[in-house]
Amino acid sequence: MADERKKCAHAACDCPADEGSKYCSAYCEGKGQTTTIDCDCGCPSCGSNI
Ligand SMILES: [Zn+2]
Ligand SMILES: [Zn+2]
């Protein structure tokens, strides 16, 4: 097992958070306080409703 990464604080986001940050991206940081169903941060694991 590698080092344990903190998950993004965005409720709908499953990405690992950046080191020193609670969120994986600026998008999640802006949306982090809002409870949304989908994450649209652009990560492949998020919001890939293609
Ligand atoms: Zn995400
Ligand atoms: Zn995120």
mmCIF file of C-alpha atoms and ligand atoms in Angstrom:
data_model
loop_
_atom_site.group_PDB
_atom_site.id
_atom_site.type_symbol
_atom_site.label_atom_id
_atom_site.label_comp_id
_atom_site.label_asym_id
_atom_site.label_seq_id
_atom_site.Cartn_x
_atom_site.Cartn_y
_atom_site.Cartn_z
ATOM 1 C CA MET A 1 0.000 0.000 0.000
ATOM 2 C CA ALA A 2 1.241 3.412 -0.875
ATOM 3 C CA ASP A 3 0.898 6.399 1.375
ATOM 4 C CA GLU A 4 -2.608 7.214 2.332
ATOM 5 C CA ARG A 5 -3.891 10.127 0.361
ATOM 6 C CA LYS A 6 -6.646 12.324 1.606
ATOM 7 C CA LYS A 7 -9.701 12.227 -0.528
ATOM 8 C CA CYS A 8 -11.050 15.384 -2.029
ATOM 9 C CA ALA A 9 -13.363 17.179 0.390
ATOM 10 C CA HIS A 10 -15.950 17.601 -2.310
ATOM 11 C CA ALA A 11 -18.769 15.256 -1.391
ATOM 12 C CA ALA A 12 -19.285 14.036 -4.920
ATOM 13 C CA CYS A 13 -15.640 13.810 -5.812
ATOM 14 C CA ASP A 14 -13.624 10.662 -5.487
ATOM 15 C CA CYS A 15 -10.255 12.012 -6.474
ATOM 16 C CA PRO A 16 -7.297 12.173 -4.118
ATOM 17 C CA ALA A 17 -6.790 15.642 -2.765
ATOM 18 C CA ASP A 18 -3.703 17.631 -3.527
ATOM 19 C CA GLU A 19 -1.056 17.602 -0.886
ATOM 20 C CA GLY A 20 -1.642 20.483 1.474
ATOM 21 C CA SER A 21 -5.122 21.008 0.124
ATOM 22 C CA LYS A 22 -8.495 19.612 0.974
ATOM 23 C CA TYR A 23 -9.520 19.495 -2.651
ATOM 24 C CA CYS A 24 -8.171 18.001 -5.818
ATOM 25 C CA SER A 25 -8.661 21.101 -7.895
ATOM 26 C CA ALA A 26 -9.794 24.686 -7.881
ATOM 27 C CA TYR A 27 -13.146 23.547 -9.160
ATOM 28 C CA CYS A 28 -13.787 21.417 -6.126
ATOM 29 C CA GLU A 29 -12.490 24.126 -3.871
ATOM 30 C CA GLY A 30 -15.114 26.451 -5.241
ATOM 31 C CA LYS A 31 -17.853 23.870 -5.197
ATOM 32 C CA GLY A 32 -16.750 22.137 -2.055
ATOM 33 C CA GLN A 33 -19.287 23.809 0.157
ATOM 34 C CA THR A 34 -22.126 22.981 -2.142
ATOM 35 C CA THR A 35 -23.675 19.572 -2.060
ATOM 36 C CA THR A 36 -23.999 18.472 -5.617
ATOM 37 C CA ILE A 37 -24.678 15.085 -7.113
ATOM 38 C CA ASP A 38 -22.052 15.256 -9.801
ATOM 39 C CA CYS A 39 -18.459 16.323 -9.784
ATOM 40 C CA ASP A 40 -17.368 18.193 -12.859
ATOM 41 C CA CYS A 41 -13.768 18.781 -11.980
ATOM 42 C CA GLY A 42 -12.599 17.110 -15.149
ATOM 43 C CA CYS A 43 -10.984 14.060 -13.672
ATOM 44 C CA PRO A 44 -11.582 10.854 -15.604
ATOM 45 C CA SER A 45 -13.240 9.295 -12.590
ATOM 46 C CA CYS A 46 -15.596 12.216 -12.151
ATOM 47 C CA GLY A 47 -18.445 13.470 -14.283
ATOM 48 C CA SER A 48 -17.655 11.217 -17.195
ATOM 49 C CA ASN A 49 -21.242 11.096 -18.352
ATOM 50 C CA ILE A 50 -20.419 10.566 -21.955
HETATM 51 ZN ZN ZN B 1 -13.682 15.189 -9.059
HETATM 52 ZN ZN ZN B 2 -12.263 16.932 -6.294
#
